[in-house]
Amino acid sequence: IIYMSENKIVLELTILEAAKLLPKDINGKSDPFVKCYLTDEKLKISHKWKTKEVKSTLFPDFRNSPNVWSATVTPLNTVHIVVKDKDIVGKDDSLGSISWTFNDLLKMKPGKRWFPLSEDRKKNPGKIRLHLKGVGRHRLILKYLQEPYSLESLLKDGSLVSLSLIHI
């Protein structure tokens, strides 16, 4: 018998708006959009998603376009929210970001609130207002296996937190 204890959070994140963003364009504004994604312990990216850009503003409102991202987060994942300035030529500029571990999410309460953005070597790069909804779950799964079996197959999705083997 193998007992698998599994922790997951089903996170639903609504991007509402941002404020006081850094100007990156010649006109003193930016064309902001938001990217959300997960990384695992090997920094592999998954569950990528982004909003549409809002043109020429430092106070974008994302509520008028598709703005809901959801993902299942495990203890091996980090959630990344990155605000970028859309550029026609060249690479999009970063305006700021937030990253949360699984344990960070466990401490958060659902609801709408502002989060400060961080950006390398920049003070006060702005803030983003998000609506967080999350459902934590802890499951106990019992599996009866005949030998031989592969632990790799049980560990492949990265959601296994603890494992106990009992021989009968």
Coordinates of C-alpha atoms in Angstrom, one line a residue:
I1 CA 0.0 0.0 0.0
I2 CA 1.3 3.4 -0.8
Y3 CA -0.1 6.5 0.9
M4 CA 0.4 9.7 -1.1
S5 CA -0.3 13.0 0.6
E6 CA -0.8 15.8 -2.0
N7 CA -1.1 19.6 -1.5
K8 CA -2.4 21.8 -4.2
I9 CA -4.0 25.3 -4.5
V10 CA -6.4 26.0 -7.4
L11 CA -5.6 29.7 -7.9
E12 CA -7.9 32.0 -9.8
L13 CA -6.4 35.5 -10.4
T14 CA -8.3 38.4 -11.9
I15 CA -6.1 41.3 -13.2
L16 CA -8.1 44.5 -12.3
E17 CA -5.8 47.5 -12.9
A18 CA -2.4 49.0 -12.2
A19 CA -1.3 52.4 -11.1
K20 CA 1.8 54.7 -11.0
L21 CA 3.7 52.6 -13.6
L22 CA 7.0 53.7 -14.9
P23 CA 7.0 55.6 -18.3
K24 CA 8.9 53.7 -20.9
D25 CA 7.9 55.3 -24.1
I26 CA 9.0 58.6 -25.7
N27 CA 5.6 60.2 -24.9
G28 CA 6.1 59.7 -21.1
K29 CA 3.6 56.8 -21.0
S30 CA 3.7 53.0 -21.4
D31 CA 1.6 50.4 -23.2
P32 CA 1.2 48.0 -20.3
F33 CA 0.1 44.4 -20.4
V34 CA 0.3 41.6 -17.7
K35 CA 1.9 38.1 -18.1
C36 CA 1.2 35.4 -15.6
Y37 CA 2.9 32.0 -15.5
L38 CA 4.2 29.2 -13.2
T39 CA 7.7 27.9 -12.8
D40 CA 8.7 24.7 -11.2
E41 CA 11.9 23.8 -9.2
K42 CA 13.8 23.5 -12.4
L43 CA 12.5 26.9 -13.6
K44 CA 10.5 25.3 -16.4
I45 CA 7.7 27.7 -17.4
S46 CA 4.0 26.5 -17.6
H47 CA 0.5 27.9 -17.6
K48 CA 1.5 31.0 -19.6
W49 CA -1.2 33.7 -20.1
K50 CA -1.3 37.4 -20.8
T51 CA -3.8 40.3 -20.9
K52 CA -4.2 42.6 -23.9
E53 CA -2.2 45.8 -23.8
V54 CA -3.7 49.1 -22.8
K55 CA -2.3 51.8 -24.9
S56 CA -0.5 55.0 -23.7
T57 CA -1.2 55.0 -19.9
L58 CA 0.5 54.7 -16.6
F59 CA -2.9 53.7 -15.0
P60 CA -4.2 50.8 -17.1
D61 CA -7.6 49.3 -16.4
F62 CA -7.7 45.6 -17.5
R63 CA -11.4 45.0 -16.5
N64 CA -12.6 45.6 -20.1
S65 CA -10.8 42.6 -21.6
P66 CA -10.3 38.9 -20.7
N67 CA -8.4 39.2 -17.5
V68 CA -8.8 36.0 -15.5
W69 CA -6.0 33.5 -15.1
S70 CA -6.2 30.2 -13.3
A71 CA -3.7 27.5 -12.5
T72 CA -3.1 24.6 -10.1
V73 CA -0.2 25.5 -7.9
T74 CA 1.8 22.8 -6.0
P75 CA 4.6 23.2 -3.4
L76 CA 7.2 23.0 -6.2
N77 CA 5.7 26.0 -8.1
T78 CA 6.3 29.7 -8.0
V79 CA 3.6 32.1 -9.4
H80 CA 4.9 35.0 -11.5
I81 CA 3.0 38.2 -12.4
V82 CA 5.0 40.5 -14.7
V83 CA 3.8 43.9 -16.0
K84 CA 5.4 44.8 -19.3
D85 CA 5.4 47.7 -21.8
K86 CA 4.5 46.5 -25.3
D87 CA 7.1 47.7 -27.8
I88 CA 6.6 47.6 -31.6
V89 CA 10.3 47.3 -32.2
G90 CA 12.6 45.2 -30.0
K91 CA 12.0 43.5 -26.7
D92 CA 9.1 44.5 -24.4
D93 CA 10.3 46.4 -21.3
S94 CA 9.6 45.2 -17.8
L95 CA 7.6 47.6 -15.7
G96 CA 7.6 45.5 -12.5
S97 CA 6.7 42.1 -11.1
I98 CA 5.5 40.0 -8.2
S99 CA 6.5 36.4 -7.4
W100 CA 4.8 34.1 -4.9
T101 CA 5.7 30.7 -3.6
F102 CA 3.2 28.0 -2.6
N103 CA 3.7 29.0 1.1
D104 CA 3.2 32.7 0.3
L105 CA -0.2 31.8 -1.3
L106 CA -1.2 29.7 1.8
K107 CA -0.8 32.8 4.0
M108 CA -2.9 35.1 1.7
K109 CA -6.6 35.8 2.1
P110 CA -8.9 35.8 -0.9
G111 CA -10.1 39.2 -2.1
K112 CA -9.3 42.3 -4.0
R113 CA -6.2 44.3 -3.1
W114 CA -3.2 46.3 -4.3
F115 CA 0.2 44.7 -4.5
P116 CA 3.4 46.7 -4.9
L117 CA 5.5 45.8 -7.9
S118 CA 9.3 45.3 -7.7
E119 CA 11.8 46.1 -10.4
D120 CA 15.6 45.8 -10.4
R121 CA 17.2 49.0 -9.0
K122 CA 14.0 51.0 -9.3
K123 CA 12.1 52.6 -6.4
N124 CA 8.4 52.6 -6.5
P125 CA 7.8 51.0 -9.9
G126 CA 4.0 51.1 -9.3
K127 CA 1.4 48.7 -8.1
I128 CA -1.2 46.3 -9.4
R129 CA -4.7 45.5 -8.1
L130 CA -5.7 41.8 -8.2
H131 CA -8.6 39.7 -7.1
L132 CA -7.3 36.5 -5.7
K133 CA -9.4 33.4 -5.3
G134 CA -7.8 30.2 -4.1
V135 CA -9.0 26.8 -3.0
G136 CA -6.4 24.8 -1.0
R137 CA -6.7 21.1 -0.9
H138 CA -5.0 18.3 0.9
R139 CA -5.8 14.8 -0.4
L140 CA -4.9 11.4 0.8
I141 CA -4.7 8.8 -2.0
L142 CA -4.4 5.1 -1.4
K143 CA -3.0 2.9 -4.1
Y144 CA -2.6 -0.8 -4.0
L145 CA 0.4 -1.8 -6.1
Q146 CA 2.0 -5.1 -7.0
E147 CA 5.7 -5.2 -7.2
P148 CA 7.6 -4.1 -9.3
Y149 CA 6.4 -0.5 -9.5
S150 CA 8.1 2.7 -10.5
L151 CA 8.3 5.6 -8.1
E152 CA 9.2 7.9 -11.0
S153 CA 5.7 7.4 -12.4
L154 CA 4.2 8.4 -9.0
L155 CA 6.4 11.5 -8.8
K156 CA 6.2 12.7 -12.4
D157 CA 3.7 15.6 -11.9
G158 CA 5.6 17.1 -9.0
S159 CA 2.6 17.2 -6.7
L160 CA 3.7 14.4 -4.3
V161 CA 4.6 15.9 -0.9
S162 CA 5.2 12.9 1.2
L163 CA 5.4 9.1 0.7
S164 CA 5.2 6.2 3.1
L165 CA 5.6 2.6 2.1
I166 CA 4.1 -0.3 4.0
H167 CA 4.7 -3.9 3.2
I168 CA 2.1 -6.4 4.2

